[in-house]
Structures are given as structure tokens and as C-alpha cells.
Coordinates of C-alpha atoms in Angstrom, one line a residue:
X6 CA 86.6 26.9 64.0
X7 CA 84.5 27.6 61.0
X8 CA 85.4 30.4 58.3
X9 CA 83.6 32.9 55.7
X10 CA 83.4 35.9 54.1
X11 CA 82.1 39.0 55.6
X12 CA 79.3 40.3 52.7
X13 CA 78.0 43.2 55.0
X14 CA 79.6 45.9 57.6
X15 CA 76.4 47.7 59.3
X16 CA 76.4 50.0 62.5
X17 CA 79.3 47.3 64.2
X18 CA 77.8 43.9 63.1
X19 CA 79.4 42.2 60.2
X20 CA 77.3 39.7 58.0
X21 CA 79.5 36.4 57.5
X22 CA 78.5 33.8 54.8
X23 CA 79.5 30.7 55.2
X24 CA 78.8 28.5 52.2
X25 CA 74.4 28.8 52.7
X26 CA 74.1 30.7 55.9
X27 CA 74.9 34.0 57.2
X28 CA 76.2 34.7 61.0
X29 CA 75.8 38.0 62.3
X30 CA 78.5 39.0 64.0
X31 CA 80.5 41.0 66.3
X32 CA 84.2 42.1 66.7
X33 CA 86.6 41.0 69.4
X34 CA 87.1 43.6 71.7
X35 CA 90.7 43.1 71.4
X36 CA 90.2 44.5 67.4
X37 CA 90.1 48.0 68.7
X38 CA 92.9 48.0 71.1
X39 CA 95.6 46.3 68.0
X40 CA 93.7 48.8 65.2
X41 CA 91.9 45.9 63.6
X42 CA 88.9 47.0 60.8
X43 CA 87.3 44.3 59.7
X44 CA 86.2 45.0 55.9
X45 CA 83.7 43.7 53.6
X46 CA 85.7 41.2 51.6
X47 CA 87.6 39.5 54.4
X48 CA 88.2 35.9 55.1
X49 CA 87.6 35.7 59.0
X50 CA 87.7 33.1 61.7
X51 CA 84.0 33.0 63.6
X52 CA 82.8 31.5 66.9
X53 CA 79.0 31.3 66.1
X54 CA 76.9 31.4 69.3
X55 CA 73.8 29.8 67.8
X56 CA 72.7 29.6 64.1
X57 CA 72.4 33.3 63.1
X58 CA 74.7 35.4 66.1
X59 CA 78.7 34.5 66.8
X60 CA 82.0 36.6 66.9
X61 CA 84.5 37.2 64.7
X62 CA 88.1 35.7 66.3
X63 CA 90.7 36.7 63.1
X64 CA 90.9 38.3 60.2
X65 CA 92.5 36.5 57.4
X66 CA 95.3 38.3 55.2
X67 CA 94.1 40.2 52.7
X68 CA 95.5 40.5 49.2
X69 CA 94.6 43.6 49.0
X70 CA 92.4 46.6 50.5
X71 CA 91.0 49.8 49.4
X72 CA 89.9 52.7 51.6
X73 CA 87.5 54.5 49.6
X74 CA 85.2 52.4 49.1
X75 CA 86.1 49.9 52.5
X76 CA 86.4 46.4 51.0
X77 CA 89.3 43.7 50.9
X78 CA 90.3 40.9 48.7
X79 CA 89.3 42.6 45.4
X80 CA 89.9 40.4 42.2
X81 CA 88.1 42.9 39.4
X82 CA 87.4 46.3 39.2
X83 CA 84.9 47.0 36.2
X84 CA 85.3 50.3 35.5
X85 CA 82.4 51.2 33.0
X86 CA 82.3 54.8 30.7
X87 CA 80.2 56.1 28.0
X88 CA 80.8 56.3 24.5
X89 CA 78.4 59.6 24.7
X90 CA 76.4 61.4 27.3
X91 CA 78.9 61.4 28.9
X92 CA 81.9 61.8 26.6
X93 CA 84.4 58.8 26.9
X94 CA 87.6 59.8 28.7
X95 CA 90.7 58.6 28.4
X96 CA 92.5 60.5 30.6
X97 CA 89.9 59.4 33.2
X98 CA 89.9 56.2 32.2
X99 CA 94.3 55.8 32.7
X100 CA 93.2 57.8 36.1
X101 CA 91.3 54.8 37.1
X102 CA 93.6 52.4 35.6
X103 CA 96.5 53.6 38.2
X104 CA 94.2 53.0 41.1
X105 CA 93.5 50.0 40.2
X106 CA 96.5 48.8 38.8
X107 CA 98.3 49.7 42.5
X108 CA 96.2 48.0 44.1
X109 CA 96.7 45.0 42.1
X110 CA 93.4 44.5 41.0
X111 CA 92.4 42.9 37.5
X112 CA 91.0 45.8 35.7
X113 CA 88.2 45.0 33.0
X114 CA 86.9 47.7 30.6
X115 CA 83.2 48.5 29.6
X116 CA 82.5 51.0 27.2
X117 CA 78.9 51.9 27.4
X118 CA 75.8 53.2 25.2
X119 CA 77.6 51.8 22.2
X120 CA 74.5 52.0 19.9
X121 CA 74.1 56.0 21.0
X122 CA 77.3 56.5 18.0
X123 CA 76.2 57.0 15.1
X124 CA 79.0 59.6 13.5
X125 CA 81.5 57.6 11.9
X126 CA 84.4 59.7 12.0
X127 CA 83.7 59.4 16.1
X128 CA 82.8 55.3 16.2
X129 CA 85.9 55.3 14.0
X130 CA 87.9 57.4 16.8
X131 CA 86.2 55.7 19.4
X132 CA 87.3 51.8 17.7
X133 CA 90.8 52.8 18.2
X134 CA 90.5 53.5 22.1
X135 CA 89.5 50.2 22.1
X136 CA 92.0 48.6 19.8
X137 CA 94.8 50.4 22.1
X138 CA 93.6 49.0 25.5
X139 CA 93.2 46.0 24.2
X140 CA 96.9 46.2 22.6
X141 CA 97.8 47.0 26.4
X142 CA 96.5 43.9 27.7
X143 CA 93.4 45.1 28.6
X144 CA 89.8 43.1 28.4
X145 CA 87.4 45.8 27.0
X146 CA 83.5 45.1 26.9
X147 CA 81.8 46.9 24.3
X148 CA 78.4 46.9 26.1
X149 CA 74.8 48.4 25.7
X150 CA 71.3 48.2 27.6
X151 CA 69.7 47.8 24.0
X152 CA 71.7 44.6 23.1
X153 CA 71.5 42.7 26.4
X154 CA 73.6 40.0 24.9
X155 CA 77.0 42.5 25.3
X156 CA 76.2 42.7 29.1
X157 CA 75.5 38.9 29.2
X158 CA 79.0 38.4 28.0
X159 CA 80.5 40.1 30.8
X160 CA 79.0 37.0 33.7
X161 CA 82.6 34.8 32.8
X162 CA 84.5 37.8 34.4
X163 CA 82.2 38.1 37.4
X164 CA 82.3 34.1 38.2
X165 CA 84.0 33.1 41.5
X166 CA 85.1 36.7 42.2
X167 CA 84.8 39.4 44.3
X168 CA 84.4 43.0 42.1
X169 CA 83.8 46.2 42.4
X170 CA 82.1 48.5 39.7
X171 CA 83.5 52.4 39.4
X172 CA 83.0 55.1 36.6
X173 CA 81.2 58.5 36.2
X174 CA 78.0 59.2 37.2
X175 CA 75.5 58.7 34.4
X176 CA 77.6 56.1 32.5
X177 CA 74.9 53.4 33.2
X178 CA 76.3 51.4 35.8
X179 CA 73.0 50.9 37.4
X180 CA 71.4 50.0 34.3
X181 CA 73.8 47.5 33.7
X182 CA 73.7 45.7 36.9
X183 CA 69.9 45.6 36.6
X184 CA 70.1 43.6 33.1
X185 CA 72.6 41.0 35.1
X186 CA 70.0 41.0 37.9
X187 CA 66.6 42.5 37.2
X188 CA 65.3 41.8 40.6
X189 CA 68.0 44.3 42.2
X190 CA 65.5 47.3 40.1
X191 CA 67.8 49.9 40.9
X192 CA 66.6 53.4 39.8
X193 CA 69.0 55.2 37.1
X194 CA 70.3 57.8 37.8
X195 CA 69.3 57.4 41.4
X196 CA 70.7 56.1 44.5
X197 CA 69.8 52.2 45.6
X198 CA 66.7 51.9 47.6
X199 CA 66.5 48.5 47.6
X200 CA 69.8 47.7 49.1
X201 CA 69.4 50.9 52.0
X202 CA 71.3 53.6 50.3
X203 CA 68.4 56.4 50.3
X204 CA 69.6 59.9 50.9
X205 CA 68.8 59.6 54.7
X206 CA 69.9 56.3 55.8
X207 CA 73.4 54.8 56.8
X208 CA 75.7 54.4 53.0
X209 CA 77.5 51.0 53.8
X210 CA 79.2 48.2 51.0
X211 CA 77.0 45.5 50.7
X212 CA 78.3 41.9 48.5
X213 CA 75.6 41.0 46.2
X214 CA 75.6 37.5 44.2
X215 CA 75.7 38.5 40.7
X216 CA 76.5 36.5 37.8
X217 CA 78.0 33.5 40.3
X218 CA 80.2 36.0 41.7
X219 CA 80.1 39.0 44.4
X220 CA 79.5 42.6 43.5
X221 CA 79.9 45.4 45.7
X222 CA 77.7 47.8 46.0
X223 CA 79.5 50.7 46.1
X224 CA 80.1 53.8 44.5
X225 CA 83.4 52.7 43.3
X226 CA 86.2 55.0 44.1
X227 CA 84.8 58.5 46.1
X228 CA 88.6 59.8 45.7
X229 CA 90.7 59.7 42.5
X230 CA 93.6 61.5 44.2
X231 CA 97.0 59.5 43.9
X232 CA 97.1 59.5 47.9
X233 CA 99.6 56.7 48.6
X234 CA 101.0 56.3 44.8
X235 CA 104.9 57.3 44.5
X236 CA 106.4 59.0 41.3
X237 CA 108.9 56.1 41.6
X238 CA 106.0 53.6 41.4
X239 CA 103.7 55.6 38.5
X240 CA 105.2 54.1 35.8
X241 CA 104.5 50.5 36.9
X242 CA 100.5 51.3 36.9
X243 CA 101.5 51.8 32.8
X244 CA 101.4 47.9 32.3
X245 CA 103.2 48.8 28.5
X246 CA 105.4 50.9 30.6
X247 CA 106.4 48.1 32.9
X248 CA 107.0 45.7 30.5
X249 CA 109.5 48.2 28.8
X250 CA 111.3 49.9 31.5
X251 CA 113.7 46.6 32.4
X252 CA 115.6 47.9 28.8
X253 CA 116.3 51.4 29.8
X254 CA 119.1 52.6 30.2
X255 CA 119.2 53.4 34.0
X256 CA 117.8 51.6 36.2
X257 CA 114.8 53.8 38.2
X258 CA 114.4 55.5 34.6
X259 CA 111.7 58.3 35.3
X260 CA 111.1 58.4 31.2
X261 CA 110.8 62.4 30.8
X262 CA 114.5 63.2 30.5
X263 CA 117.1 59.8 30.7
X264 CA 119.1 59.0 27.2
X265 CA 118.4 55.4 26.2
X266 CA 115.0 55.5 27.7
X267 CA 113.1 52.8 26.0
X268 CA 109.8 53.8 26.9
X269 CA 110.2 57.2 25.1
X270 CA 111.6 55.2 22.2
X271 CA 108.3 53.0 22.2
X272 CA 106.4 56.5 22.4
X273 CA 108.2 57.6 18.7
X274 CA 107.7 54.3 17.3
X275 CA 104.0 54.5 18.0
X276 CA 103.9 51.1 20.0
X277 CA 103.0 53.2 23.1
X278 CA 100.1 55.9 22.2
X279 CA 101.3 59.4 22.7
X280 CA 98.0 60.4 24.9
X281 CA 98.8 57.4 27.5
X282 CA 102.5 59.0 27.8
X283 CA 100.9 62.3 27.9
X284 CA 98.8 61.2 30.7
X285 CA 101.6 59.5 32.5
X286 CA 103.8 62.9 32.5
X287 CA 100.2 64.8 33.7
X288 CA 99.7 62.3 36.4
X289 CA 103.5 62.7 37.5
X290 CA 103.7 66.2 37.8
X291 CA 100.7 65.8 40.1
X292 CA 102.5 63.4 42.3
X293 CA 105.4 65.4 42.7
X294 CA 103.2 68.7 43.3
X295 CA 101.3 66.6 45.9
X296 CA 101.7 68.0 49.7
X297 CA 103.3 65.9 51.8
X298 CA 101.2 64.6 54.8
X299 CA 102.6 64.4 58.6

């Protein structure tokens, strides 16, 4: 039976490629009866009927899945912000970099309208965000619509992967799709006409070939609640945090009050910035507040 990847989910047809061609297709009636969703992103099994209709028979497993947007089988989340208008956040920033990090996606940072800096004490403050990250592990993108060759640097990560693009309204996500693929000509600021987002017609995650890779268009992530994230599990979303909390003291150290905690100790050294532990307390506290759901 041939295979592929669904690249579309509209009004109970799914869109599978397979390799040239794409299948439109149905789901087994027997999906609904054992709670089967087929996503955009999934590897499925197809019975095609002719040359452009056929059935979906399995779903593959997925390596991962996220609810909000729908899609499977994520490999990199570009999560773009501003350098100005608006402000870069790093507390949103570390907010996205949990919900990515639990659903183990690779993470990929773009700091946008670099060239709208031109205070030093800020491009100075700004440098060091960027020097921490990448410290962390972390790719970070210094990008900007002006200098299309920053944006040109990020088609390596895209290649032979399935992403998703998230950040703050206004932070020039659309702009920077449109330098990777002009013909898309999505309005910024606006919402995608070309690909059937307008304000009155159906929102659905479509996979678009960008930069030899798959980009979902999507608003990234509509919620930015820590829904299914345990306090237990927090600190493992903090990759410095992970890689220090096997030498603490007790094992299932929380890092606010344990002796011999060797993440705090990191924190007074300066090898873990204090906002990123600040955040990680904030973020806990909000976990624990969390209602519990029945």
C-alpha cells in the first residue's frame, strides 16, 4: 500500500503527498469509532481509488503532536520576536521555549528588525540575550527584511523538515516568509489570502514547500497556557537546567528551596542567568496555581 504525508486537513478531506502527487482523501469510518484525528503532519497508509481520490487506512506514529495549532511530526519550531516595535521578551520568549521544549521540538531563534536598534546601550543589552541563548544551546538568527541575506541563512534549518513558525503579532513573520518565498505575497500585518485564511472562510493548517522543507501555515501556538506541563517536568524545558539537575543533591530537586541544589549554585555563579531562573520560579508558581481539570 502506498504512503505519504498529509499537507492539508479541509472540511473532512485530507490532502496526501506522495513524492509528486497529491491524493485527496477520506478517513476510515472506523477513525471515528477508535477516536482517530488524522493531523496535518502525519505519515499515513492510503488506498488511492484513482489518481487524485483514495482513503486513508492508518495513521503512522507520530513523534510528536500539538493541539493548538493541529499538526504532527514537528522537527522545528521557529519562534521569531522583535528587537523593537514590539519590544523583545524574554520572558515570552522562555514561555515559548517550554512549549516547545515539551513537546520535543528543535527550537530555532530569530530575532527580528535588527537594523530598527540604533541605541547602543540597548543593541548592547539586546547582544547579550543573544550571547545567553546561544550559551544555552540555542541557534539564534539575527534576521532583518532590509538585509535579505540574514533570512537567506535560515533555508539550512528549514531543509528536509517539517516547522512551524510562532511569535507575537507584528514581529514580521509574514514578512519573513515572503523574502523565503515571494510568490506566497502575504499581507503584513494581515491575515493570508492567498492560502484561504480571510476573515470569513474556514482557518485550517496548510504545509507549504519552503526553503526544501514544509512550513505550516499557522498561527503558531493560539494558547501559551502550560495545559499538560507538570511542576515535576518544568525544570527539564530549562535545557541548562536539565543538564545540571543530575548533581543535586536530591533527586526530584524542585531548585527553590533543597540544600546542595546545583542549579541555584549555577544561578550564583552566573553560569545560569538570573532572569531565566526568575522565569522558571514565575512559570512554576503558575503550574502549581493551575486548576485542576476533571
Amino acid at each position: 500500500m502506498p504512503q505519504g504525508k498529509i499537507i492539508k486537513a479541509l472540511s473532512g478531506f485530507y490532502y496526501v503527498l506522495d513524492k509528486e502527487r497529491i491524493i485527496q482523501c477520506r478517513g476510515r469510518g472506523v477513525f471515528r469509532k477508535n477516536k482517530i484525528t488524522p493531523l496535518v503532519g502525519d505519515e499515513v497508509v492510503y488506498q488511492a481509488d484513482n489518481d487524485k481520490e483514495g482513503y486513508i487506512l492508518e495513521v503512522l506514529e507520530r513523534k510528536n503532536e500539538l493541539i493548538r495549532p493541529p499538526i504532527s511530526n514537528v522537527d522545528v519550531a521557529l519562534l521569531v520576536f522583535s528587537a523593537k516595535q514590539p519590544d523583545f521578551s524574554p520572558t515570552l520568549l522562555d514561555r515559548f521555549l517550554v512549549l516547545v521544549e515539551a513537546n520535543h521540538i528543535n527550537p530555532v531563534i530569530c530575532i527580528s528588525k535588527m537594523d530598527l536598534i540604533q541605541d547602543e546601550k540597548k543593541k548592547k543589552e539586546l547582544k547579550q540575550f543573544v550571547q545567553d541563548y546561544e550559551k544555552i544551546g540555542y541557534q539564534v538568527f539575527e534576521i532583518s527584511t532590509k538585509m535579505e541575506r540574514t533570512i537567506q541563512e535560515l533555508r539550512p534549518v528549514l531543509e528536509g523538515r517539517i516547522s512551524v513558525i510562532a511569535g507575537q503579532s507584528g514581529v514580521g513573520k509574514s514578512s519573513l516568509l515572503n523574502v523565503l518565498k515571494p510568490e506566497l505575497e502575504l499581507k503584513t500585518n494581515d491575515i493570508s489570502t492567498h492560502l484561504g485564511r480571510g476573515k470569513h472562510t474556514t482557518r485550517h493548517v496548510e504545509l507549504i514547500e519552503i526553503g526544501g522543507g514544509l512550513v505550516a501555515d499557522t498561527p503558531g501556538f493560539s494558547s501559551l497556557e502550560f495545559i499538560d506541563i507538570e511542576a515535576s517536568d518544568l525544570s527539564y524545558c530549562f535545557l541548562e537546567m536539565r543538564e545540571r539537575s543530575v548533581d543535586c543533591k536530591f533527586r526530584g530537586c524542585t531548585h527553590v528551596q533543597e540544600p546542595k541544589c546545583a542549579v541555584k549554585e549555577a544561578v550564583e555563579k552566573g553560569e545560569i542567568p538570573s532572569y531565566r531562573y526568575e522565569h522558571y520560579l514565575q512559570f512554576l508558581e503558575e503550574i502549581k496555581d493551575r486548576k485542576p481539570r476533571y
